[in-house]
PDB file of C-alpha atoms and ligand atoms in Angstrom:
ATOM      1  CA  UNK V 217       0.000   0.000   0.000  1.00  0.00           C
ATOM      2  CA  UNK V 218       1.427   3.200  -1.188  1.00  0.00           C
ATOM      3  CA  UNK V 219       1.014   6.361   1.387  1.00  0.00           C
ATOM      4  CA  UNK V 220      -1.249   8.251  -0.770  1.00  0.00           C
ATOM      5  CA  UNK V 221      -3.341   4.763  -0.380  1.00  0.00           C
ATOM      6  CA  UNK V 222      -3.404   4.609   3.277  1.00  0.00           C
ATOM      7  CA  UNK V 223      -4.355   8.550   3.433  1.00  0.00           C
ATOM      8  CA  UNK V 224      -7.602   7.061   1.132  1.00  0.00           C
ATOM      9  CA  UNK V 225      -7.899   4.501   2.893  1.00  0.00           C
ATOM     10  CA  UNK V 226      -8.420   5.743   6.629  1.00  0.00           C
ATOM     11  CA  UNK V 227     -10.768   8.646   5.275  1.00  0.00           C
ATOM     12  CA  UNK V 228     -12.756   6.551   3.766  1.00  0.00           C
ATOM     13  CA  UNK V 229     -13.400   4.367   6.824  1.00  0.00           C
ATOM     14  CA  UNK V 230     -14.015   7.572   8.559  1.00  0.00           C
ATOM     15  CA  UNK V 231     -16.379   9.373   7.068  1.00  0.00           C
ATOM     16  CA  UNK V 232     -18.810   6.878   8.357  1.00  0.00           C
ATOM     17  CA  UNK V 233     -18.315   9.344  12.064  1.00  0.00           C
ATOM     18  CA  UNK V 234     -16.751  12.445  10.665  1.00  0.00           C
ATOM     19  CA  UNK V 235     -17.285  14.464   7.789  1.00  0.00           C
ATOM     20  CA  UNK V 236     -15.459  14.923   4.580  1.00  0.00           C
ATOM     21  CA  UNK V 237     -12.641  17.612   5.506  1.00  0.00           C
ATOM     22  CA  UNK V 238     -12.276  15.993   9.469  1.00  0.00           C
ATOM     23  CA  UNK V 239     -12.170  12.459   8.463  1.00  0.00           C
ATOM     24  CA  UNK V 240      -9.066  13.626   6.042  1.00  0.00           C
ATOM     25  CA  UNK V 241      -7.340  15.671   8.475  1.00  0.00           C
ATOM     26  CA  UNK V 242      -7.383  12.593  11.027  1.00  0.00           C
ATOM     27  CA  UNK V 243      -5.829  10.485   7.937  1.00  0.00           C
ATOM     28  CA  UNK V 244      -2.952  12.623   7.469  1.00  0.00           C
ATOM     29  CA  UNK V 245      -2.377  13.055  10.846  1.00  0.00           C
ATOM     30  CA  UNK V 246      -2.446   9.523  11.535  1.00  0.00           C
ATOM     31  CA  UNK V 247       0.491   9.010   8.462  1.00  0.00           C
ATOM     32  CA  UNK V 248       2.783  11.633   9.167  1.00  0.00           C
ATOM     33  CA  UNK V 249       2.948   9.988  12.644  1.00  0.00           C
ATOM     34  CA  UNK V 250       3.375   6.702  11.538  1.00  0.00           C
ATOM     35  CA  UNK V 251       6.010   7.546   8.891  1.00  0.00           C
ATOM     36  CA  UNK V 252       7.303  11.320   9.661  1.00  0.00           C
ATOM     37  CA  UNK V 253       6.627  12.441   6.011  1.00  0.00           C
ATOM     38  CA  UNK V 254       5.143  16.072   6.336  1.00  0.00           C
ATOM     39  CA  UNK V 255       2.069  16.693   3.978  1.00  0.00           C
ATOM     40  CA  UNK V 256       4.929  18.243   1.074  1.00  0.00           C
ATOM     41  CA  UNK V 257       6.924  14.582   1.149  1.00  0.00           C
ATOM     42  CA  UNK V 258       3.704  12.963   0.198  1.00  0.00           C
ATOM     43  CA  UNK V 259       2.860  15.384  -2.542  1.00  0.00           C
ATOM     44  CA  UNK V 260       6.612  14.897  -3.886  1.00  0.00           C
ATOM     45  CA  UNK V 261       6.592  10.994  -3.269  1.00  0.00           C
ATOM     46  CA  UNK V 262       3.251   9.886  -3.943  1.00  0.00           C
ATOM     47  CA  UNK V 263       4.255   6.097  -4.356  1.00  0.00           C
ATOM     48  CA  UNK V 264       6.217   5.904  -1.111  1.00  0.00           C
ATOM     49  CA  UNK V 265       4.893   2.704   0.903  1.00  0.00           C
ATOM     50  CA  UNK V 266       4.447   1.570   4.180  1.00  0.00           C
ATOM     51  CA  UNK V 267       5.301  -1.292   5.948  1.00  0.00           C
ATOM     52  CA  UNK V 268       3.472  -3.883   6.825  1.00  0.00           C
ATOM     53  CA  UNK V 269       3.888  -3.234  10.572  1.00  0.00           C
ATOM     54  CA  UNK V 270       2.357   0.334   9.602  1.00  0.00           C
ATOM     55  CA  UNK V 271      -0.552  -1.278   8.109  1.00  0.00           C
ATOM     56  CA  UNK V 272      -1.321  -3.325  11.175  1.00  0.00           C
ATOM     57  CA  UNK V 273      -0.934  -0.419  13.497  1.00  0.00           C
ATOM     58  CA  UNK V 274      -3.732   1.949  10.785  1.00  0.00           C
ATOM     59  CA  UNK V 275      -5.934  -1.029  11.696  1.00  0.00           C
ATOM     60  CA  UNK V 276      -5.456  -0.732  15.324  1.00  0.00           C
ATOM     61  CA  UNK V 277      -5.882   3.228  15.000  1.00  0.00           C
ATOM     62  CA  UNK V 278      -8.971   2.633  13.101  1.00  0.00           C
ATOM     63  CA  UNK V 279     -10.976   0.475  15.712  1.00  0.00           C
ATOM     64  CA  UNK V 280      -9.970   2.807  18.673  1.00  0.00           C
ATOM     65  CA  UNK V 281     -11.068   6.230  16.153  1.00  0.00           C
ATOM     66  CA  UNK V 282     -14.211   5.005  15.198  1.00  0.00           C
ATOM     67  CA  UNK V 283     -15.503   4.871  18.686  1.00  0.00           C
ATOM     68  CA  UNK V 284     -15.277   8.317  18.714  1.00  0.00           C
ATOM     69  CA  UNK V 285     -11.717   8.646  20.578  1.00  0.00           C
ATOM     70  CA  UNK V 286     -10.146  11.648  19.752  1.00  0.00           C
ATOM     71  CA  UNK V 287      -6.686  10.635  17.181  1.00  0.00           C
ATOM     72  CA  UNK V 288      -4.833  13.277  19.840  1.00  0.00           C
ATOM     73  CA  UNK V 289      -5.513  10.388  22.381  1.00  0.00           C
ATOM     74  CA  UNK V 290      -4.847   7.747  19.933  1.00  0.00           C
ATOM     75  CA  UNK V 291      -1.516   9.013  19.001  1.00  0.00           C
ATOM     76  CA  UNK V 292      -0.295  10.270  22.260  1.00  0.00           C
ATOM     77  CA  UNK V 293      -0.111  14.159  20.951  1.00  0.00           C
ATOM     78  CA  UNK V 294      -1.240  17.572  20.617  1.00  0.00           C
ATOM     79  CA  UNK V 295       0.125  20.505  19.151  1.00  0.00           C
ATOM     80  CA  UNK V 296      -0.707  24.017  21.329  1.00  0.00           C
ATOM     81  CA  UNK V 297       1.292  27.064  20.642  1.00  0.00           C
ATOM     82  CA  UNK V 298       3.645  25.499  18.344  1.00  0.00           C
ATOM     83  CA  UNK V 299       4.813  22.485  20.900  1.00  0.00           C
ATOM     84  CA  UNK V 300       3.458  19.228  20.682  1.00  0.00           C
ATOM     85  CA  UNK V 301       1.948  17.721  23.951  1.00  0.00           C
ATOM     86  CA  UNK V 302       1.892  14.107  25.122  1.00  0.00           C
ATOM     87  CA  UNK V 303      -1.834  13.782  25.735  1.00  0.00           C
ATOM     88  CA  UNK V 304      -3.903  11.159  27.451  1.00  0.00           C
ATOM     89  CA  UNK V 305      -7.083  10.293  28.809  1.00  0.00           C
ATOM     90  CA  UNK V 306      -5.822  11.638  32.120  1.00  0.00           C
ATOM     91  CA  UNK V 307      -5.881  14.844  30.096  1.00  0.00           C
ATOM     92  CA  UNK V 308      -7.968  17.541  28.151  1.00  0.00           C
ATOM     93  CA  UNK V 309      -7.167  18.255  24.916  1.00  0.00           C
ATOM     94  CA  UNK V 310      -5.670  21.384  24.943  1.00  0.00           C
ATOM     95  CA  UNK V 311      -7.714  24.044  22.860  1.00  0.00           C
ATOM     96  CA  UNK V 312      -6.824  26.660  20.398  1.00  0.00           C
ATOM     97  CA  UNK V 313      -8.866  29.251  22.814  1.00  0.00           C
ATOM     98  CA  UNK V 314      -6.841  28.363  25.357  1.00  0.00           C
ATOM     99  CA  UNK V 315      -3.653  29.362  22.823  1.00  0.00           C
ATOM    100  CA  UNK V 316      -5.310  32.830  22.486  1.00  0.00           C
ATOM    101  CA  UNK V 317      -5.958  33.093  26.728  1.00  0.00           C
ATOM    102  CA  UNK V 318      -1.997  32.619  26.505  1.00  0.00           C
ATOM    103  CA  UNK V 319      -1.278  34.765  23.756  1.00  0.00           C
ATOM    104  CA  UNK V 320      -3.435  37.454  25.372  1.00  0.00           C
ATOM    105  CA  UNK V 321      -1.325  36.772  28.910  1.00  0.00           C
ATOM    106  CA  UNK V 322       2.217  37.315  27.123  1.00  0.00           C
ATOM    107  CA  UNK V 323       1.357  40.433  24.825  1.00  0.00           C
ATOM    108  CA  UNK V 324      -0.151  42.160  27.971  1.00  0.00           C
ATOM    109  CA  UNK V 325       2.530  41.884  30.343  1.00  0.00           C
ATOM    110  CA  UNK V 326       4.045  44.778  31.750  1.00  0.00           C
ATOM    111  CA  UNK V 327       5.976  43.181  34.985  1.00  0.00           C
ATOM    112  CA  UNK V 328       9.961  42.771  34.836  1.00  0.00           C
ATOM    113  CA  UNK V 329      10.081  39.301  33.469  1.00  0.00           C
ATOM    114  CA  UNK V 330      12.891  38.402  36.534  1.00  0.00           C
ATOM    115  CA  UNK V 331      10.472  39.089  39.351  1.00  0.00           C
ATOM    116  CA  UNK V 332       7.055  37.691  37.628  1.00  0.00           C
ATOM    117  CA  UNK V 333       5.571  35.155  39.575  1.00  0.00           C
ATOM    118  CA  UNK V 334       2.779  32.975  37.654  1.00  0.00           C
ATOM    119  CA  UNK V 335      -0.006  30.593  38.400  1.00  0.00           C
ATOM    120  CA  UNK V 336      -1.644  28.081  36.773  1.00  0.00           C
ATOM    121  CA  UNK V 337      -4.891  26.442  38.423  1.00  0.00           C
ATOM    122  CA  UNK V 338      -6.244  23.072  36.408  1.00  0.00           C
ATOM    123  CA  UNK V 339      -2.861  22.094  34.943  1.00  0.00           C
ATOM    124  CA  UNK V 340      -4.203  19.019  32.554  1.00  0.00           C
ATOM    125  CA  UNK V 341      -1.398  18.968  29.920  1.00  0.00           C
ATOM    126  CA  UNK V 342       0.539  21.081  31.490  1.00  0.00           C
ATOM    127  CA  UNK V 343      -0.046  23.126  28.321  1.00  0.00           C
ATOM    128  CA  UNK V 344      -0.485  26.432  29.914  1.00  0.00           C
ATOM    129  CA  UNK V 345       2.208  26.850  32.460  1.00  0.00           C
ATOM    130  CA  UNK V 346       4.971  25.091  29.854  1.00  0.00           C
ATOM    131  CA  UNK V 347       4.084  27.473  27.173  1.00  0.00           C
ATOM    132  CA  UNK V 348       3.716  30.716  29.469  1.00  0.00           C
ATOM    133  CA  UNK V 349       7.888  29.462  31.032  1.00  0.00           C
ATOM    134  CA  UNK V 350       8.939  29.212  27.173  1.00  0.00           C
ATOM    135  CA  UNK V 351       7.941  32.352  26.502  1.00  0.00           C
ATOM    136  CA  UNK V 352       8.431  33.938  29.669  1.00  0.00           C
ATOM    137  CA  UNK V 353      12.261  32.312  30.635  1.00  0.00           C
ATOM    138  CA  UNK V 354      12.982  34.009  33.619  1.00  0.00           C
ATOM    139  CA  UNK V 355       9.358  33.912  35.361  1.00  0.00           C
ATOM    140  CA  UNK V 356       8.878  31.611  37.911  1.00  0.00           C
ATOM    141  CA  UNK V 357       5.663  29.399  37.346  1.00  0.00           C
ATOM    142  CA  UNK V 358       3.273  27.306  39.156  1.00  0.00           C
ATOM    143  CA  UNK V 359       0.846  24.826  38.155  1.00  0.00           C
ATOM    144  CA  UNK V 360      -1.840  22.806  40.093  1.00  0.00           C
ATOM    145  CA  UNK V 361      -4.209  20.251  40.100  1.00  0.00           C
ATOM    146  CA  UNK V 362      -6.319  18.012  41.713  1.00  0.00           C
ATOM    147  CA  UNK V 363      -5.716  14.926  39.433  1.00  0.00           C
ATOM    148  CA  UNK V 364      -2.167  13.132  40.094  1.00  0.00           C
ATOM    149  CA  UNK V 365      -2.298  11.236  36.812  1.00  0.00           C
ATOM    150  CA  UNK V 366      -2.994  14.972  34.934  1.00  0.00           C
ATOM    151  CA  UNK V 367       0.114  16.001  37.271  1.00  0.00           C
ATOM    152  CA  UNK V 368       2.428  13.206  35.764  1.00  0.00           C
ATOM    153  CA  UNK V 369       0.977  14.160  32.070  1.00  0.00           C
ATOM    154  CA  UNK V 370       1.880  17.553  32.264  1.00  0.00           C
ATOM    155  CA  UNK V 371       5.623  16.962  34.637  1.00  0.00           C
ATOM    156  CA  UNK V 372       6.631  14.509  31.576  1.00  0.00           C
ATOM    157  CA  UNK V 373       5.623  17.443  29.310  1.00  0.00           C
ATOM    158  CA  UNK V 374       7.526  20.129  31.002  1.00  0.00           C
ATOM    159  CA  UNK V 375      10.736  17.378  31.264  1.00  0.00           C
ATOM    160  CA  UNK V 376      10.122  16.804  26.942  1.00  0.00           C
ATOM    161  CA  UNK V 377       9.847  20.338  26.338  1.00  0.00           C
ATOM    162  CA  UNK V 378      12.886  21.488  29.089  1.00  0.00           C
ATOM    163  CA  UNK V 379      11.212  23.572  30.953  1.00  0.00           C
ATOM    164  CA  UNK V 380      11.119  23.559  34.802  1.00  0.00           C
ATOM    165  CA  UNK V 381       7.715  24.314  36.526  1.00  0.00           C
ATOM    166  CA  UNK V 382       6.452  24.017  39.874  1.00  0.00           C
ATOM    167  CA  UNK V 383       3.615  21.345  39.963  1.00  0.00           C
ATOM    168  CA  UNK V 384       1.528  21.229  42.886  1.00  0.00           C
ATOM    169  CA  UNK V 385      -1.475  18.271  43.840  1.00  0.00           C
ATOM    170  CA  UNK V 386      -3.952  20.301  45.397  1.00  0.00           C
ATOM    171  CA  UNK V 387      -7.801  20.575  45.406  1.00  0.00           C
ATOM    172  CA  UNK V 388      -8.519  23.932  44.541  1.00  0.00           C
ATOM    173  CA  UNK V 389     -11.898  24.314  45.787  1.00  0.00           C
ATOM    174  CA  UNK V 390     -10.783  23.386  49.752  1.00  0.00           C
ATOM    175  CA  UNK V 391      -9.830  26.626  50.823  1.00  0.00           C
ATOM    176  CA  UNK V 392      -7.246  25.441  53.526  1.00  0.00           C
ATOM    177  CA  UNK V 393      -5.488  23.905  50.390  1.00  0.00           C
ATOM    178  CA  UNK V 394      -5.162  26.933  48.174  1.00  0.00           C
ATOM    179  CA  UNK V 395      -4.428  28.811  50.549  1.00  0.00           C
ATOM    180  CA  UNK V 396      -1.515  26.890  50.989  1.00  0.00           C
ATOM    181  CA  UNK V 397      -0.041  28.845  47.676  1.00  0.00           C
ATOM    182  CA  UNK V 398       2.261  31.734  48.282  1.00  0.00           C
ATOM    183  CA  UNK V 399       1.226  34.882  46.080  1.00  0.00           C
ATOM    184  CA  UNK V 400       1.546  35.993  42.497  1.00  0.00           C
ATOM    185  CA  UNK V 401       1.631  38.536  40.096  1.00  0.00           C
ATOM    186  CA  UNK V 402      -0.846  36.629  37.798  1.00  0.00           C
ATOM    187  CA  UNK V 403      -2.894  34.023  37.955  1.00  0.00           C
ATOM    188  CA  UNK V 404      -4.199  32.011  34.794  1.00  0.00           C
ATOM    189  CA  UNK V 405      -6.952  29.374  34.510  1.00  0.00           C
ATOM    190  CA  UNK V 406      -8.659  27.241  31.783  1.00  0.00           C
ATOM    191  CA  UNK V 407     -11.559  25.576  34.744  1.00  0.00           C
ATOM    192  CA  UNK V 408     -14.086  23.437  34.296  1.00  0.00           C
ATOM    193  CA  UNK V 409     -16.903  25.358  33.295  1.00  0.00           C
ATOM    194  CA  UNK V 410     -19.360  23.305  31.377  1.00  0.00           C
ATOM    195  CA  UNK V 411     -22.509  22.695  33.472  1.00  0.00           C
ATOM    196  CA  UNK V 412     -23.980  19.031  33.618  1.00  0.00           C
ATOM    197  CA  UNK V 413     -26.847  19.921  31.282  1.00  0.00           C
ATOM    198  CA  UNK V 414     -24.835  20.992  28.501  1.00  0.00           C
ATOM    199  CA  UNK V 415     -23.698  17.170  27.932  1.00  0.00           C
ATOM    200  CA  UNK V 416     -26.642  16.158  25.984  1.00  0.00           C
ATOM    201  CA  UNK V 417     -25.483  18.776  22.942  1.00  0.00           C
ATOM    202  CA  UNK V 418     -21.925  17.460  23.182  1.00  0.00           C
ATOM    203  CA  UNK V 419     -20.154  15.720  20.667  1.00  0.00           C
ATOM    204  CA  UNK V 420     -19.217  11.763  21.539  1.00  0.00           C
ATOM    205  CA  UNK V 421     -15.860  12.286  20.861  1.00  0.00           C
ATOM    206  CA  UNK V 422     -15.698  14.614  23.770  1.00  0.00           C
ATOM    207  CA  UNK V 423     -18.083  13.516  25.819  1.00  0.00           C
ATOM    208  CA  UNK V 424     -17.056   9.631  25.907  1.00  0.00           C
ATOM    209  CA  UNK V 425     -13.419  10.271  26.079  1.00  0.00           C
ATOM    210  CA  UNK V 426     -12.235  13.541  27.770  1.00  0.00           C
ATOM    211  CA  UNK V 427     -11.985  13.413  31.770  1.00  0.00           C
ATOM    212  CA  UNK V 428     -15.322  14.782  32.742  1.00  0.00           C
ATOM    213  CA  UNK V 429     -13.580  17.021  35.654  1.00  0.00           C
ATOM    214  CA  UNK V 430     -11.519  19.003  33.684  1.00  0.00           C
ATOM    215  CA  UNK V 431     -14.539  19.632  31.740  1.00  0.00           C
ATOM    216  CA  UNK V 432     -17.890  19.590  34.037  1.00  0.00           C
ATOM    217  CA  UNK V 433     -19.606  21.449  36.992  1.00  0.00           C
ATOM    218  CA  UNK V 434     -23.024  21.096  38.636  1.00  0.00           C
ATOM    219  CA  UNK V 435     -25.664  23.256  36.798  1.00  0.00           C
ATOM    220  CA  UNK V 436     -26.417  24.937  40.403  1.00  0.00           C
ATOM    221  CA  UNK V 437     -23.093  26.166  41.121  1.00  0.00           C
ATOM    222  CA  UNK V 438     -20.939  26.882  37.550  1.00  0.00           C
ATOM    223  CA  UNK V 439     -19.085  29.569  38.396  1.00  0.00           C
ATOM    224  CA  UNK V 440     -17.680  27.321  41.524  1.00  0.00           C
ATOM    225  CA  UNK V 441     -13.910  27.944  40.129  1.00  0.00           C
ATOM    226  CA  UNK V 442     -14.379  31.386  38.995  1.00  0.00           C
ATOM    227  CA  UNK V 443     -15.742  32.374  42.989  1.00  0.00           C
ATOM    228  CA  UNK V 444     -12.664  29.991  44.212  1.00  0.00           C
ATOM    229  CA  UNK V 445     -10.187  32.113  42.141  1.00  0.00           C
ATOM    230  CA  UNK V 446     -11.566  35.636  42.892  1.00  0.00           C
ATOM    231  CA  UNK V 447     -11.601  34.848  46.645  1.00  0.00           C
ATOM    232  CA  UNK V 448      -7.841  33.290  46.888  1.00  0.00           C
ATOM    233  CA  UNK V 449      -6.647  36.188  44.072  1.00  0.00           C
ATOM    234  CA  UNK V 450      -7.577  38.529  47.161  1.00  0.00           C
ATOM    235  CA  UNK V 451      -5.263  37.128  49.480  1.00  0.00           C
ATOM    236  CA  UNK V 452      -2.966  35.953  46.928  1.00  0.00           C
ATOM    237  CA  UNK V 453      -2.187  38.445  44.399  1.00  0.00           C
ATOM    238  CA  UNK V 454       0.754  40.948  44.286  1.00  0.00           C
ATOM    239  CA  UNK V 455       0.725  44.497  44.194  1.00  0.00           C
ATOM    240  CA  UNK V 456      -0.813  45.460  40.633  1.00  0.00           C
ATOM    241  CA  UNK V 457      -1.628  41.538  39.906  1.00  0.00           C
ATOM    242  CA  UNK V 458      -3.620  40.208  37.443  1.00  0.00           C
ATOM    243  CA  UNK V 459      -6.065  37.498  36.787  1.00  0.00           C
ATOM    244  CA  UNK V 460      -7.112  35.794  33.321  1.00  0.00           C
ATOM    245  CA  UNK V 461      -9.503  32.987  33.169  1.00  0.00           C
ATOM    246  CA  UNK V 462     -11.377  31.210  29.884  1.00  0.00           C
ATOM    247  CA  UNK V 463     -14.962  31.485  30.438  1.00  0.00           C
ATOM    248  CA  UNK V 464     -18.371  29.934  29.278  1.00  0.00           C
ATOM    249  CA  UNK V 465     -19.156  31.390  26.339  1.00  0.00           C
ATOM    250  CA  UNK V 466     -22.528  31.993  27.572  1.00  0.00           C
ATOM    251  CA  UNK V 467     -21.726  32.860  31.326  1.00  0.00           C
ATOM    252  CA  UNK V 468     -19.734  35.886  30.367  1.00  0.00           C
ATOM    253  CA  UNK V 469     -21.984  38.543  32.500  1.00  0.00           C
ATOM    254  CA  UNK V 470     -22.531  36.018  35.190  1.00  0.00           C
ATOM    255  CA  UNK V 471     -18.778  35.723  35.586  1.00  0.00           C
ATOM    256  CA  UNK V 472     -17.879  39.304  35.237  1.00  0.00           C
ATOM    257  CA  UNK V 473     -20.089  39.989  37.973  1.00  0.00           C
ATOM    258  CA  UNK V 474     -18.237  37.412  39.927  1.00  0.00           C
ATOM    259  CA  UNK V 475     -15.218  39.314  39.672  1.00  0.00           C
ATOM    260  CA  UNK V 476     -16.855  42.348  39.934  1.00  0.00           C
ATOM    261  CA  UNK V 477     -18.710  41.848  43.388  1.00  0.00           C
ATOM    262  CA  UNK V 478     -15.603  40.338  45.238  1.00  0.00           C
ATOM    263  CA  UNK V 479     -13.628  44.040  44.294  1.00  0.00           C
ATOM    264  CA  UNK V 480     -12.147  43.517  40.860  1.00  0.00           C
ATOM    265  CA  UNK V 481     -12.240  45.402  37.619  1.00  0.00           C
ATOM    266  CA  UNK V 482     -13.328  42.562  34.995  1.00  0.00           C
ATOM    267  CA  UNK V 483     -12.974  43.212  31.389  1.00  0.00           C
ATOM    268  CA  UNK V 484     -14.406  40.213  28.849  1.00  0.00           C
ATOM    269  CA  UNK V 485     -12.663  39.404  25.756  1.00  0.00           C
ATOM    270  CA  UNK V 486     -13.323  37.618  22.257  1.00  0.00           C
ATOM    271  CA  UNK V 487     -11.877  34.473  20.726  1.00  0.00           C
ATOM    272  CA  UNK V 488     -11.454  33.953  17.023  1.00  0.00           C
ATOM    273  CA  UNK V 489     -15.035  32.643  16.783  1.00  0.00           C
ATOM    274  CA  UNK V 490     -16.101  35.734  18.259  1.00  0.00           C
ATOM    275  CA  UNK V 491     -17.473  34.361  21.185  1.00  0.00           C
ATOM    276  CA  UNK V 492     -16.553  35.996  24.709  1.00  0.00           C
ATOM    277  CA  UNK V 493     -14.415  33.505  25.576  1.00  0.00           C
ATOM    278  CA  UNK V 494     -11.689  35.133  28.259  1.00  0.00           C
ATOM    279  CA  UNK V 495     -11.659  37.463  30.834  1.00  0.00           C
ATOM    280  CA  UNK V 496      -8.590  39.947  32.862  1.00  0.00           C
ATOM    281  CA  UNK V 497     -10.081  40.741  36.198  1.00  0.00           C
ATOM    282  CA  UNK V 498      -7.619  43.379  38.524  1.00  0.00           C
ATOM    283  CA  UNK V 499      -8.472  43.983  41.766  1.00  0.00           C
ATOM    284  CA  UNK V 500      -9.375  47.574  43.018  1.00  0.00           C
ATOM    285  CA  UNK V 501      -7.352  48.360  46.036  1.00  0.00           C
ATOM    286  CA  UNK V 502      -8.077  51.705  47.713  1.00  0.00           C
TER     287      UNK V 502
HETATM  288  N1  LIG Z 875      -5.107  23.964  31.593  1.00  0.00           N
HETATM  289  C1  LIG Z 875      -5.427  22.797  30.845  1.00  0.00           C
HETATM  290  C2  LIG Z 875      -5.901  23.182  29.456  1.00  0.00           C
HETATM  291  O1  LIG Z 875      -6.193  24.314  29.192  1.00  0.00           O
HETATM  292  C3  LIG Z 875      -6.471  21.947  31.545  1.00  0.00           C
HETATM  293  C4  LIG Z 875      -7.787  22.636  31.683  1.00  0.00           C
HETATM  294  C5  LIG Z 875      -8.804  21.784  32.411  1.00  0.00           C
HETATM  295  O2  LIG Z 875      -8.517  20.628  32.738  1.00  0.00           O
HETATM  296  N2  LIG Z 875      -9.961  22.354  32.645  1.00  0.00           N
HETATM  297  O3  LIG Z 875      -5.990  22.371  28.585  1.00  0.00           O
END
């Protein structure tokens, strides 16, 4: 079977789940994985083959991605700004939103890099933190989480990549625990914020396969994290410190006024899509 085959082949199988332009992305994914040709070698070498060791492990790709598992999981990887993740079940798949939350982080920063203190809450990945201490050499950065298997995702990710961050276990919500911290200039979080009834419009690929507490909270208390963070960011914040969060798309006034009632100035901001996806929150100290 020649590569350009294979690419075929595995679309074909599945469009059956995805459509036309997803299935095909997944297939040439799934080959420049298995063989480390980039999309130009196969243009170039259009009769390359594979092995017959790759064929056998297509077919073992194939029966895991048509239940539905996401080919990030399948394949062990994800790319977020520019730097490819190990990713697992333990994991969420880290999200290009969550790229522009960072983005948003970096091009705002006004602190002497040598003093900045950062923290992550809801490590997963560890995509977060490890991107914000590439960018950011000299800061020193934090991550937690309550999950230990997230914490050994995103530790072997920081090791890949070289970068050194401080992981913590902790369960944000218990106060005695993060208050535990010490204090920061910023604070950054990507927290569950999905509430329970939203699952039945969720796709399967998400919904059977991502850890449901990086993703879910109860529909009577969604904001949970956001009131968490505003509280601790009171005690825990330097001088002039900052906090960014991703939010609901649709709880964007709801959270604001989160913020906004425990004595910060909140200002919402817009993804790609459009949709008010992030927020900066600084607290007003008199
Ligand atoms: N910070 C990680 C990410 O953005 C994990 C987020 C989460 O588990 N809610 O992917």
């Amino acid at each position: 079977m020649t590569i350009q085959e294979a690419i075929r082949y595995i679309t074909d199988r599945l469009t059956n789940i995805y459509d036309d332009d997803e299935a095909s992305n997944i297939g040439d994914w799934v080959i420049e994985n298995l063989t480390g040709t980039k999309r130009t070698d196969r243009i170039i070498n259009k009769a390359l083959s594979i092995t017959q060791e790759q064929v056998e492990k297509i077919e073992s790709y194939l029966t895991r991605l048509l239940t539905h598992e996401p080919v990030q999981y399948v394949l062990n990887e994800a790319w977020f700004c520019g730097l490819k993740f190990y990713v697992d079940k333990n994991v969420l798949i880290p999200r290009p939103e969550t790229e522009e939350l960072v983005e948003w982080i970096i091009s705002d920063c006004r602190f002497p890099i040598d003093k900045l203190s950062i923290l992550d809450i809801g490590s997963g990945s560890g995509c977060i933190p490890i991107s914000l201490k590439r960018r950011l050499g000299k800061a020193v950065v934090w991550s937690c989480d309550i999950s230990h298997e997230a914490l050994l995702v995103a530790k072997r990710n920081a090791a890949t990549l070289g970068v050194d961050v401080n992981f913590t276990e902790l369960d944000f919500l218990n106060k005695e625990q993060r208050d535990s911290l010490p204090s920061f200039d910023i604070i950054v979080s990507n927290p569950p914020y999905i509430p329970e009834t939203d699952k039945k419009e969720m796709r399967l690929n998400v919904l059977d396969h991502e850890p449901g507490t990086a993703l879910f909270v109860p529909d009577n208390d969604a904001l949970v994290f956001y009131k968490a963070i505003a509280e601790f960011g009171k005690k825990h914040l330097n001088k002039d410190g900052i906090i960014y969060t991703e939010i609901n798309e649709s709880l964007g006034k709801a959270t604001t006024a989160i913020f906004e009632s425990s004595g910060y100035s909140a200002q919402t901001k817009k993804d790609m899509q459009g949709k008010e996806r992030m927020i900066r929150a600084l607290i007003n100290r008199s």
